[in-house]
PDB file of C-alpha atoms in Angstrom:
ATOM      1  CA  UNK A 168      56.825  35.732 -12.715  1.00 48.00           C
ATOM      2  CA  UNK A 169      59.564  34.368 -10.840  1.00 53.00           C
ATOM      3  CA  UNK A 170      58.474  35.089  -7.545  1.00 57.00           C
ATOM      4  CA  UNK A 171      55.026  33.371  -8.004  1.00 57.00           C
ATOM      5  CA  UNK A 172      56.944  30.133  -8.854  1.00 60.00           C
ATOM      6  CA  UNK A 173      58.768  30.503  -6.006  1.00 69.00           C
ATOM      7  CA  UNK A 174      55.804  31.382  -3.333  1.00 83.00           C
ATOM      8  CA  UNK A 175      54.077  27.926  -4.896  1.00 80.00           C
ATOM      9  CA  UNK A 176      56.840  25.742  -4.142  1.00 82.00           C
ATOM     10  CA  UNK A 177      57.221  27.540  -0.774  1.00 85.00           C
ATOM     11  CA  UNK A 178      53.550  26.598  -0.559  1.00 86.00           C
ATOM     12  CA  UNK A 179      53.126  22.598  -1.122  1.00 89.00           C
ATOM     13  CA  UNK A 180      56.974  22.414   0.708  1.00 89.00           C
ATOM     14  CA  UNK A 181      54.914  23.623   3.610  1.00 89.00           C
ATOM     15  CA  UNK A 182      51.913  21.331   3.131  1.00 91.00           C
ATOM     16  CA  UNK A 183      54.274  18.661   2.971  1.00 91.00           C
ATOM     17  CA  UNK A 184      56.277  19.367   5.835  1.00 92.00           C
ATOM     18  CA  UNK A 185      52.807  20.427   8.021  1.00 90.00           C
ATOM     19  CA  UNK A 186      51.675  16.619   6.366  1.00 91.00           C
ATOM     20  CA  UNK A 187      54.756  14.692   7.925  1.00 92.00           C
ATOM     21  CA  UNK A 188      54.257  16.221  11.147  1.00 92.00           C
ATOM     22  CA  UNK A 189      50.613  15.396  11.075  1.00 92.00           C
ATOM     23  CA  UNK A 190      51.554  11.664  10.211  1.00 90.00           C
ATOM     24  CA  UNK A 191      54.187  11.507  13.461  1.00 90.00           C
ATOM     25  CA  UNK A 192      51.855  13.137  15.964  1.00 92.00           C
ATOM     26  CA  UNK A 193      49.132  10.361  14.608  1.00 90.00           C
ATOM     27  CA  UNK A 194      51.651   7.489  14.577  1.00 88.00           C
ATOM     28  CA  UNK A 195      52.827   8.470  18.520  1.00 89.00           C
ATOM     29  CA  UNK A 196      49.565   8.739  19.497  1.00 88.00           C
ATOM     30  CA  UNK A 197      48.546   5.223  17.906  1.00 85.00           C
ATOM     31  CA  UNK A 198      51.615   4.170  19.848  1.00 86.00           C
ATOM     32  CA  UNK A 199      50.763   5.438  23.295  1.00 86.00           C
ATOM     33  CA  UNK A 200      47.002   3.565  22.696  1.00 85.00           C
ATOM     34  CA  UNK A 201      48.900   0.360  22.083  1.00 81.00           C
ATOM     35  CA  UNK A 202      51.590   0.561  24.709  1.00 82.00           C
ATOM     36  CA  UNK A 203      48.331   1.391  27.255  1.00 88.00           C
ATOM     37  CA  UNK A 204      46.128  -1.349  26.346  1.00 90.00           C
ATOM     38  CA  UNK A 205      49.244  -3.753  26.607  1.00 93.00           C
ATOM     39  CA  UNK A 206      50.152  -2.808  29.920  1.00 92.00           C
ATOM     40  CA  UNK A 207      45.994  -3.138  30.603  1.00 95.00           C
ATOM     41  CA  UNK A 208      46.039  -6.363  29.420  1.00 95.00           C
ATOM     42  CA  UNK A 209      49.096  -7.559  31.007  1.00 96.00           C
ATOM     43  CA  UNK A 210      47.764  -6.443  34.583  1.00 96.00           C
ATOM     44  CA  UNK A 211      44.629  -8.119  34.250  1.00 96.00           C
ATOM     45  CA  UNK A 212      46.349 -11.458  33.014  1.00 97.00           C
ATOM     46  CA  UNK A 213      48.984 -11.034  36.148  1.00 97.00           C
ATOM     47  CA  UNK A 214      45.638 -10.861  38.024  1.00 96.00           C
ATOM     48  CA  UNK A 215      43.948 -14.108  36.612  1.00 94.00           C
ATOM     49  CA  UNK A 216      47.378 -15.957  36.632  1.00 95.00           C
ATOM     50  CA  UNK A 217      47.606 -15.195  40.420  1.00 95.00           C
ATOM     51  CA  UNK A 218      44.051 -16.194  40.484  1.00 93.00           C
ATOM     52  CA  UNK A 219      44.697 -19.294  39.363  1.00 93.00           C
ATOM     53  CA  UNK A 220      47.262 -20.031  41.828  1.00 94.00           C
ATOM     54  CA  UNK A 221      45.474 -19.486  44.697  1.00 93.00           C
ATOM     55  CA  UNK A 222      42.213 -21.628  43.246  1.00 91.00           C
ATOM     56  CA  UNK A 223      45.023 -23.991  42.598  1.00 93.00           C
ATOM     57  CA  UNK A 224      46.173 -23.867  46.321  1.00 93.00           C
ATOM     58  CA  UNK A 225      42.387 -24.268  47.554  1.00 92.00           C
ATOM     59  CA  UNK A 226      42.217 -27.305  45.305  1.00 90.00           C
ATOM     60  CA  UNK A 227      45.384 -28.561  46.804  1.00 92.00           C
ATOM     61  CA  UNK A 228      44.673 -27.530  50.599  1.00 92.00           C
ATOM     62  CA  UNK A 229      40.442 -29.486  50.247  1.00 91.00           C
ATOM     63  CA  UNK A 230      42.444 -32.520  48.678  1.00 90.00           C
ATOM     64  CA  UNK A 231      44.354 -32.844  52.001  1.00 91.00           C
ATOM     65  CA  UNK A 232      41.425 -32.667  54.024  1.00 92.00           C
ATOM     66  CA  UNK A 233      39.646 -35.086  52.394  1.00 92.00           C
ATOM     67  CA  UNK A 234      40.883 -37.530  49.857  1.00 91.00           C
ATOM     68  CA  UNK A 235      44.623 -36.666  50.349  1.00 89.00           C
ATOM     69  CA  UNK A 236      47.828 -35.607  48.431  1.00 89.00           C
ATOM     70  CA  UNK A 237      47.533 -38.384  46.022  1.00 88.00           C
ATOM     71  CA  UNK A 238      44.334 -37.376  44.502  1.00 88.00           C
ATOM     72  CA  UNK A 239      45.378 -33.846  43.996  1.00 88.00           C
ATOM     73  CA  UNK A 240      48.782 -35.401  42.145  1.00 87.00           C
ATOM     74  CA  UNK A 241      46.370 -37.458  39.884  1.00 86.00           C
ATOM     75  CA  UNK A 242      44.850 -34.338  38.852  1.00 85.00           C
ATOM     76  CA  UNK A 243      47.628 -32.248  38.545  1.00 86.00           C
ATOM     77  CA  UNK A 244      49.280 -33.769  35.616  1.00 86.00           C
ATOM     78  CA  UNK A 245      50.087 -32.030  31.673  1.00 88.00           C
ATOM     79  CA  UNK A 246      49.022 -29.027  30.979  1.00 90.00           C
ATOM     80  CA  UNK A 247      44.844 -28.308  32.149  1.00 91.00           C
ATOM     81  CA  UNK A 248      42.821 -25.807  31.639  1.00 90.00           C
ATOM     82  CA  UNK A 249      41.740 -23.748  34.906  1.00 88.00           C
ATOM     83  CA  UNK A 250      38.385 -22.776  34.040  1.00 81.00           C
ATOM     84  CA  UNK A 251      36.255 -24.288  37.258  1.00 69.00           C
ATOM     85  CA  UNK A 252      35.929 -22.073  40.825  1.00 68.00           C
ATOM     86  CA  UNK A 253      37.812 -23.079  43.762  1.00 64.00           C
ATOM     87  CA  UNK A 254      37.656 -26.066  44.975  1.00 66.00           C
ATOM     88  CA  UNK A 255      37.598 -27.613  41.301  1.00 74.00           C
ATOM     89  CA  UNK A 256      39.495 -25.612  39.464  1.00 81.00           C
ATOM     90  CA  UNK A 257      41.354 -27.815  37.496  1.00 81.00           C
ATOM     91  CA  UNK A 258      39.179 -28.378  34.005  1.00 79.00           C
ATOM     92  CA  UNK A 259      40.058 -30.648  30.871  1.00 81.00           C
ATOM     93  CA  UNK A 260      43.178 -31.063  29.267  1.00 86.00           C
ATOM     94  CA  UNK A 261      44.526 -27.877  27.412  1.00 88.00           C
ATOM     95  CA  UNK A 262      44.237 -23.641  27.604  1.00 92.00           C
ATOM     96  CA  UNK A 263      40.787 -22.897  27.880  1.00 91.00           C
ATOM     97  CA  UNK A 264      39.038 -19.433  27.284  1.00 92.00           C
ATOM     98  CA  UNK A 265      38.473 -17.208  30.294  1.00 91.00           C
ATOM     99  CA  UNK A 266      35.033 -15.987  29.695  1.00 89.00           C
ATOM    100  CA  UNK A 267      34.777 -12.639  28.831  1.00 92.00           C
ATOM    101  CA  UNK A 268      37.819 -11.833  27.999  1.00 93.00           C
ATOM    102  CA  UNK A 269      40.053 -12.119  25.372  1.00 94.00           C
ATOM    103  CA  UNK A 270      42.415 -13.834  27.758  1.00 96.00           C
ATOM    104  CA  UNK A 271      43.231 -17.876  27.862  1.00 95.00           C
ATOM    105  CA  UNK A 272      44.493 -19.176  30.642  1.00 94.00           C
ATOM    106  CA  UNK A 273      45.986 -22.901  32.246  1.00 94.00           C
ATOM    107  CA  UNK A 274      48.335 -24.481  34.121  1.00 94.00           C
ATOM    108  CA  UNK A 275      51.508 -27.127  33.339  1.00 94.00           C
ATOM    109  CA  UNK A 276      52.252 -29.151  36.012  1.00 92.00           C
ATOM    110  CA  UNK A 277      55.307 -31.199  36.920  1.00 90.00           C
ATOM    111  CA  UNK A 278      56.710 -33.780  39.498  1.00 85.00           C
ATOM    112  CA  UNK A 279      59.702 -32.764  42.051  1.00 79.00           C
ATOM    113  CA  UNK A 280      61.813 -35.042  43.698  1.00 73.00           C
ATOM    114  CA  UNK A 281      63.916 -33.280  46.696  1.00 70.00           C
ATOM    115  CA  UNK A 282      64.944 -34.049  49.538  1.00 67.00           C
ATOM    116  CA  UNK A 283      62.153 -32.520  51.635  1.00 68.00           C
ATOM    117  CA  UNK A 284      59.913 -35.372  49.764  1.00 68.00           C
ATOM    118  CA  UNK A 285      58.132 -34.786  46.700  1.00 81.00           C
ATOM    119  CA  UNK A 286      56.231 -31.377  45.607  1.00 89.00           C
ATOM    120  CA  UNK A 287      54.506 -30.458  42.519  1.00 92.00           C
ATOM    121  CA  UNK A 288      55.183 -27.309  40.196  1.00 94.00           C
ATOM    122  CA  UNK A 289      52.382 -25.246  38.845  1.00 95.00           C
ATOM    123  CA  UNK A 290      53.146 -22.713  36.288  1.00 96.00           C
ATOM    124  CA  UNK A 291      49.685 -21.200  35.316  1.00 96.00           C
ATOM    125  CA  UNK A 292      50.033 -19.496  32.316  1.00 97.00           C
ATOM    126  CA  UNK A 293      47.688 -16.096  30.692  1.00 97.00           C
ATOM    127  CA  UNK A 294      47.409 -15.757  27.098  1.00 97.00           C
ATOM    128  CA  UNK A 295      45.863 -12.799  24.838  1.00 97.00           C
ATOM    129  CA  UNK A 296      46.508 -11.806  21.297  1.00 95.00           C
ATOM    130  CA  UNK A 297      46.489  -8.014  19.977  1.00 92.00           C
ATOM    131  CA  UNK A 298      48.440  -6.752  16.693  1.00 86.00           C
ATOM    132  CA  UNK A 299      51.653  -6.665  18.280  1.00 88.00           C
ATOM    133  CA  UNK A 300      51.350 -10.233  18.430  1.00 94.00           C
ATOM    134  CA  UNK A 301      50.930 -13.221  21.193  1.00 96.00           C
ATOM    135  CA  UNK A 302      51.326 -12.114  25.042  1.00 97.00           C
ATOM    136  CA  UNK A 303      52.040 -14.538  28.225  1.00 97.00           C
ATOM    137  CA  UNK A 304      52.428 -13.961  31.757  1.00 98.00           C
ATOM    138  CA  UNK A 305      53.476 -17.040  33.974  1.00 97.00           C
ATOM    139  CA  UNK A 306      53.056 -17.493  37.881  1.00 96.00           C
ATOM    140  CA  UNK A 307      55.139 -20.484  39.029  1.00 96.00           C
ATOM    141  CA  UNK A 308      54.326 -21.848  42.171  1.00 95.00           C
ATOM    142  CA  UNK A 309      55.829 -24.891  44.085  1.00 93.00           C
ATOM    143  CA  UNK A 310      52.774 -27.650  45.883  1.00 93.00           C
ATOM    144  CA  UNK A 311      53.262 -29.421  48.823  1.00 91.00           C
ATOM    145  CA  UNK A 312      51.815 -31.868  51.107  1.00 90.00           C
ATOM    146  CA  UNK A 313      52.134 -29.770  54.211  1.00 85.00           C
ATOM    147  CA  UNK A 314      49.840 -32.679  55.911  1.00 80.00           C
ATOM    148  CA  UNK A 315      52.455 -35.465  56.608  1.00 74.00           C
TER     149      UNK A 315
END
């Protein structure tokens, strides 16, 4: 009679044991899909952050050969949303969805005095949610009138 008890509790000890392990393998591997799709969707948000620097740049570059530095500086005030295609990039006010995609994306600009004259700072920021929480990825680049 003893020995039965014992072989039971031997038994369900192993369940339980086989059950934790179970639980970890499923937890890691949960883990590994959520550390993948982050680094996914932080590469494709480095992509449409650089993207939006260089329809930035196109915006800036077709303001200086036609209606000049000013005009771009008119538009690139606050914080805009950078939802157009080059030339025209710059949208309304505000982050604006990128289409498609669970990413938002739009630029902050600011004024720089220097000595070399004065230049304009873009930081065009990517935005996506998961349940880890709220991502960003910034690309900061420096405008200038290179037509003087």
């Amino acid at each position: 009679m003893n020995h039965k008890g014992q072989s039971l509790f031997e038994v369900i000890f192993a369940i339980g044991i086989a059950a934790v392990i179970l639980v970890a393998i499923a937890s890691l591997a949960a883990k590994s899909i959520a550390n993948s799709t982050f680094s996914k969707n932080n590469a494709l948000a480095s992509k449409y952050a650089q993207e939006g620097s260089e329809c930035l740049r196109e915006q800036r570059d077709n303001a200086l050969r036609t209606t000049g530095w000013n005009a771009f500086k008119l538009q690139a005030t606050n914080t805009k949303c950078l939802n157009g295609a080059a030339p025209n990039c710059i949208s309304v006010s505000g982050m604006c969805d990128i289409p498609g995609t669970p990413f938002r994306r739009g630029a902050t600009f600011s004024n720089v005095v220097n000595l070399n004259g004065e230049e304009i700072r873009a930081i065009v920021i990517v935005q996506w949610s998961d349940g880890q929480g709220t991502h960003q990825v910034r690309n900061i680049t420096t405008f200038t009138n290179w037509n003087k």
